[in-house]
XYZ file of N, CA, C and O in Angstrom:
452
model
N -33.153 72.296 32.468
C -31.861 71.672 32.258
C -31.232 72.262 30.994
O -31.913 72.473 30.000
N -29.934 72.526 31.003
C -29.275 73.098 29.835
C -29.006 72.028 28.791
O -29.203 70.848 29.014
N -28.534 72.467 27.605
C -28.280 71.521 26.514
C -27.251 70.472 26.881
O -27.354 69.324 26.494
N -26.254 70.866 27.657
C -25.227 69.891 28.048
C -25.843 68.768 28.875
O -25.458 67.610 28.756
N -26.834 69.085 29.718
C -27.503 68.062 30.506
C -28.331 67.129 29.640
O -28.428 65.945 29.894
N -28.932 67.688 28.586
C -29.729 66.866 27.672
C -28.859 65.894 26.885
O -29.308 64.839 26.497
N -27.608 66.267 26.630
C -26.738 65.438 25.795
C -25.658 64.743 26.613
O -24.577 64.503 26.137
N -25.959 64.416 27.832
C -24.963 63.754 28.669
C -24.646 62.372 28.111
O -25.405 61.803 27.335
N -23.518 61.846 28.547
C -23.093 60.525 28.110
C -24.009 59.414 28.563
O -23.864 58.271 28.142
N -24.967 59.736 29.428
C -25.927 58.723 29.861
C -27.188 58.745 29.003
O -27.947 57.799 28.990
N -27.435 59.845 28.307
C -28.599 59.939 27.431
C -28.237 59.515 26.009
O -29.021 58.879 25.325
N -27.045 59.895 25.569
C -26.582 59.518 24.238
C -26.383 58.014 24.203
O -25.932 57.422 25.176
N -26.730 57.407 23.077
C -26.731 55.947 23.014
C -26.059 55.439 21.747
O -25.995 56.134 20.738
N -25.625 54.217 21.834
C -25.157 53.461 20.676
C -26.118 52.301 20.469
O -26.490 51.624 21.423
N -26.503 52.082 19.244
C -27.354 50.945 18.879
C -26.476 49.956 18.114
O -25.798 50.341 17.158
N -26.487 48.725 18.550
C -25.780 47.659 17.840
C -26.811 46.687 17.285
O -27.698 46.236 18.017
N -26.691 46.357 16.015
C -27.529 45.355 15.373
C -26.602 44.208 14.982
O -25.645 44.402 14.232
N -26.876 43.044 15.551
C -26.085 41.849 15.274
C -27.017 40.832 14.623
O -28.156 40.678 15.062
N -26.534 40.166 13.602
C -27.429 39.231 12.914
C -26.692 38.035 12.360
O -25.496 38.082 12.083
N -27.457 36.966 12.247
C -27.008 35.728 11.632
C -28.098 35.364 10.634
O -29.171 34.895 11.028
N -27.840 35.642 9.362
C -28.851 35.441 8.326
C -28.425 34.325 7.391
O -27.249 34.226 7.024
N -29.372 33.492 6.978
C -29.029 32.415 6.042
C -28.677 32.998 4.669
O -29.269 33.988 4.235
N -27.684 32.395 4.023
C -27.275 32.829 2.680
C -27.064 31.622 1.763
O -26.274 31.668 0.835
N -27.811 30.541 2.019
C -27.655 29.308 1.253
C -28.259 29.345 -0.135
O -27.867 28.565 -0.997
N -29.216 30.242 -0.358
C -29.836 30.365 -1.684
C -29.661 31.799 -2.178
O -29.344 32.716 -1.399
N -29.893 32.007 -3.468
C -29.789 33.357 -4.024
C -30.810 34.292 -3.373
O -30.504 35.452 -3.097
N -31.992 33.785 -3.099
C -33.026 34.602 -2.452
C -32.590 35.016 -1.050
O -32.741 36.173 -0.661
N -32.039 34.078 -0.287
C -31.558 34.391 1.061
C -30.391 35.378 0.999
O -30.306 36.311 1.807
N -29.494 35.181 0.041
C -28.358 36.078 -0.110
C -28.828 37.503 -0.429
O -28.316 38.477 0.122
N -29.816 37.604 -1.315
C -30.386 38.927 -1.645
C -31.022 39.561 -0.410
O -30.894 40.762 -0.185
N -31.719 38.756 0.395
C -32.342 39.273 1.603
C -31.316 39.805 2.592
O -31.499 40.875 3.188
N -30.215 39.081 2.766
C -29.147 39.517 3.678
C -28.494 40.797 3.153
O -28.235 41.736 3.914
N -28.248 40.843 1.857
C -27.647 42.039 1.249
C -28.579 43.233 1.377
O -28.138 44.348 1.687
N -29.864 43.003 1.182
C -30.850 44.083 1.313
C -30.883 44.610 2.745
O -30.951 45.825 2.971
N -30.820 43.721 3.735
C -30.840 44.140 5.132
C -29.588 44.944 5.471
O -29.668 45.990 6.123
N -28.427 44.494 5.014
C -27.191 45.260 5.241
C -27.294 46.646 4.599
O -26.906 47.650 5.205
N -27.805 46.695 3.381
C -27.983 47.978 2.691
C -28.935 48.897 3.441
O -28.693 50.105 3.553
N -30.011 48.329 3.985
C -30.959 49.107 4.786
C -30.244 49.726 5.981
O -30.404 50.915 6.272
N -29.445 48.919 6.699
C -28.734 49.438 7.870
C -27.795 50.579 7.483
O -27.747 51.615 8.158
N -27.068 50.414 6.388
C -26.172 51.480 5.925
C -26.958 52.741 5.574
O -26.548 53.854 5.918
N -28.090 52.578 4.907
C -28.947 53.724 4.552
C -29.474 54.440 5.787
O -29.758 55.636 5.744
N -29.613 53.725 6.901
C -30.113 54.299 8.152
C -29.001 54.921 8.998
O -29.230 55.329 10.130
N -27.780 54.953 8.469
C -26.681 55.580 9.179
C -25.855 54.651 10.049
O -25.000 55.101 10.809
N -26.098 53.355 9.949
C -25.292 52.395 10.693
C -23.967 52.197 9.959
O -23.902 52.333 8.738
N -22.935 51.866 10.710
C -21.640 51.540 10.141
C -21.279 50.118 10.523
O -21.597 49.674 11.625
N -20.617 49.421 9.597
C -20.224 48.057 9.895
C -19.088 48.068 10.924
O -18.062 48.697 10.709
N -19.305 47.389 12.032
C -18.293 47.239 13.058
C -17.530 45.939 12.836
O -16.320 45.889 12.978
N -18.268 44.888 12.513
C -17.734 43.599 12.102
C -18.671 43.063 11.039
O -19.692 43.683 10.749
N -18.381 41.903 10.490
C -19.127 41.402 9.339
C -20.645 41.442 9.538
O -21.367 41.925 8.680
N -21.146 40.970 10.631
C -22.590 40.968 10.878
C -22.947 41.770 12.120
O -23.907 41.462 12.823
N -22.171 42.819 12.376
C -22.420 43.708 13.507
C -22.350 45.142 13.000
O -21.317 45.565 12.467
N -23.449 45.865 13.155
C -23.519 47.249 12.700
C -23.858 48.141 13.890
O -24.611 47.740 14.780
N -23.286 49.336 13.912
C -23.478 50.245 15.040
C -23.882 51.628 14.552
O -23.495 52.059 13.459
N -24.653 52.309 15.397
C -25.087 53.670 15.094
C -25.214 54.446 16.394
O -25.697 53.947 17.393
N -24.809 55.691 16.344
C -24.915 56.621 17.465
C -26.267 57.312 17.373
O -26.719 57.650 16.274
N -26.954 57.487 18.486
C -28.212 58.236 18.466
C -28.340 59.059 19.736
O -27.624 58.830 20.703
N -29.266 60.011 19.705
C -29.336 60.971 20.810
C -30.472 60.718 21.784
O -31.147 61.640 22.196
N -30.696 59.469 22.145
C -31.647 59.196 23.210
C -32.638 58.096 22.894
O -32.653 57.514 21.811
N -33.469 57.840 23.873
C -34.416 56.727 23.812
C -35.453 56.893 22.706
O -35.804 55.927 22.033
N -35.951 58.109 22.484
C -36.941 58.320 21.420
C -36.353 57.998 20.055
O -36.985 57.343 19.231
N -35.126 58.441 19.828
C -34.440 58.144 18.568
C -34.215 56.641 18.431
O -34.428 56.062 17.364
N -33.807 56.006 19.521
C -33.611 54.551 19.511
C -34.908 53.834 19.139
O -34.916 52.937 18.300
N -36.023 54.229 19.757
C -37.312 53.581 19.485
C -37.699 53.734 18.015
O -38.226 52.798 17.405
N -37.446 54.902 17.433
C -37.755 55.127 16.015
C -36.906 54.206 15.137
O -37.415 53.599 14.186
N -35.619 54.077 15.464
C -34.745 53.180 14.691
C -35.185 51.732 14.850
O -35.203 50.971 13.883
N -35.563 51.352 16.068
C -35.995 49.983 16.317
C -37.229 49.631 15.490
O -37.314 48.549 14.900
N -38.179 50.555 15.400
C -39.385 50.313 14.587
C -39.027 50.136 13.114
O -39.569 49.259 12.437
N -38.087 50.969 12.606
C -37.675 50.840 11.202
C -36.969 49.507 10.976
O -37.184 48.848 9.958
N -36.126 49.102 11.927
C -35.448 47.807 11.811
C -36.483 46.689 11.763
O -36.416 45.798 10.918
N -37.447 46.745 12.666
C -38.470 45.696 12.727
C -39.258 45.608 11.416
O -39.582 44.522 10.950
N -39.532 46.739 10.800
C -40.274 46.741 9.525
C -39.437 46.209 8.367
O -39.983 45.857 7.326
N -38.126 46.147 8.529
C -37.237 45.734 7.439
C -36.493 44.441 7.725
O -35.486 44.157 7.081
N -36.975 43.666 8.684
C -36.321 42.397 9.007
C -36.374 41.442 7.830
O -37.386 41.373 7.123
N -35.302 40.675 7.619
C -35.340 39.636 6.594
C -36.330 38.541 6.995
O -36.688 38.411 8.172
N -36.753 37.767 6.014
C -37.757 36.731 6.255
C -37.270 35.677 7.248
O -38.038 35.173 8.052
N -35.993 35.322 7.174
C -35.446 34.288 8.061
C -34.168 34.793 8.709
O -33.572 35.758 8.268
N -33.751 34.100 9.756
C -32.511 34.448 10.431
C -32.770 35.099 11.775
O -33.912 35.287 12.189
N -31.705 35.401 12.457
C -31.765 35.995 13.791
C -31.143 37.388 13.767
O -30.061 37.579 13.206
N -31.827 38.331 14.401
C -31.342 39.704 14.522
C -31.466 40.106 15.980
O -32.527 39.934 16.585
N -30.382 40.609 16.550
C -30.384 41.101 17.919
C -30.038 42.586 17.903
O -29.123 42.998 17.201
N -30.770 43.372 18.690
C -30.510 44.804 18.787
C -30.156 45.109 20.242
O -30.917 44.785 21.157
N -28.991 45.693 20.447
C -28.510 46.058 21.776
C -28.309 47.566 21.846
O -28.024 48.205 20.838
N -28.418 48.118 23.044
C -28.087 49.527 23.232
C -27.084 49.662 24.369
O -27.068 48.858 25.305
N -26.263 50.666 24.237
C -25.304 51.041 25.267
C -25.376 52.544 25.413
O -25.502 53.257 24.413
N -25.279 53.036 26.631
C -25.129 54.479 26.770
C -23.735 54.834 26.262
O -22.846 53.973 26.159
N -23.551 56.092 25.943
C -22.245 56.529 25.476
C -21.183 56.266 26.545
O -20.059 55.885 26.237
N -21.542 56.442 27.805
C -20.591 56.175 28.898
C -20.197 54.700 28.929
O -19.036 54.363 29.146
N -21.145 53.793 28.712
C -20.832 52.363 28.677
C -19.956 52.037 27.474
O -19.013 51.249 27.567
N -20.269 52.655 26.337
C -19.515 52.390 25.106
C -18.055 52.807 25.253
O -17.171 52.165 24.702
N -17.809 53.878 26.017
C -16.434 54.334 26.245
C -15.578 53.235 26.878
O -14.369 53.224 26.701
N -16.193 52.313 27.617
C -15.455 51.272 28.324
C -15.228 50.004 27.514
O -14.598 49.067 28.006
N -15.735 49.960 26.291
C -15.516 48.781 25.461
C -14.043 48.733 25.053
O -13.483 49.726 24.585
N -13.421 47.598 25.263
C -12.023 47.406 24.883
C -12.008 46.713 23.529
O -12.636 45.674 23.353
N -11.291 47.301 22.579
C -11.220 46.761 21.213
C -9.794 46.305 20.917
O -8.842 46.983 21.262
N -9.695 45.162 20.253
C -8.412 44.659 19.797
C -8.497 44.425 18.302
O -9.529 43.992 17.788
N -7.420 44.706 17.610
C -7.322 44.419 16.186
C -5.880 44.000 15.909
O -4.941 44.691 16.316
N -5.718 42.876 15.244
C -4.381 42.341 14.948
C -3.534 42.271 16.218
O -2.380 42.679 16.237
N -4.137 41.777 17.275
C -3.501 41.557 18.573
C -2.983 42.839 19.220
O -2.106 42.813 20.065
N -3.562 43.968 18.844
C -3.198 45.246 19.453
C -4.447 45.941 19.967
O -5.494 45.904 19.326
N -4.291 46.571 21.117
C -5.403 47.327 21.690
C -5.612 48.584 20.853
O -4.673 49.285 20.522
N -6.871 48.844 20.526
C -7.226 50.024 19.728
C -7.681 51.146 20.649
O -8.186 50.903 21.733
N -7.553 52.377 20.180
C -8.026 53.535 20.916
C -9.556 53.525 20.949
O -10.196 53.052 20.007
N -10.155 54.039 22.017
C -11.624 54.126 22.054
C -12.133 54.969 20.895
O -11.475 55.920 20.474
N -13.286 54.596 20.374
C -13.887 55.358 19.278
C -14.452 56.664 19.798
O -14.921 56.755 20.918
N -14.432 57.654 18.951
C -14.982 58.969 19.286
C -16.410 59.058 18.775
O -16.792 58.387 17.827
N -17.199 59.914 19.403
C -18.560 60.169 18.942
C -18.529 60.840 17.575
O -17.641 61.639 17.304
N -19.504 60.559 16.728
C -19.583 61.259 15.436
C -19.743 62.759 15.655
O -20.439 63.195 16.566
N -19.096 63.558 14.812
C -19.135 65.010 14.934
C -20.528 65.596 14.742
O -20.877 66.586 15.362
N -21.344 64.993 13.884
C -22.632 65.601 13.566
C -23.547 65.739 14.772
O -24.354 66.635 14.828
N -23.423 64.886 15.778
C -24.293 65.007 16.929
C -23.854 66.103 17.893
O -24.599 66.490 18.759
N -22.659 66.638 17.700
C -22.217 67.737 18.532
C -23.062 68.982 18.277
O -23.086 69.909 19.068
N -23.794 69.004 17.158
C -24.606 70.154 16.802
C -25.938 70.194 17.531
O -26.577 71.228 17.595
N -26.403 69.077 18.067
C -27.723 69.014 18.686
C -27.774 69.724 20.015
O -26.942 69.721 20.803
């Protein structure tokens, strides 16, 4: 299979991490801030306040990210990890300030793989 087949929109994936973390104490607040910082350090971008997204190039990459997320979970709270193929992600409809937004483009750096 050629490189284009390896990088099809069905193999390329988006990882979404959604979380609801307690922030009632300074310790909990530090834990939530640390988890957000970890996600940013791992290449995730904030999509919404407690929703972070990252583009990856397949199931093996996803599994590696999932293991790192699991090792860095905060002590309390709920964390959900979802995946979408790039083709599925293209169909997500986004609204901001009551206006439909253009679909997001894939990050340029993965075009090199």
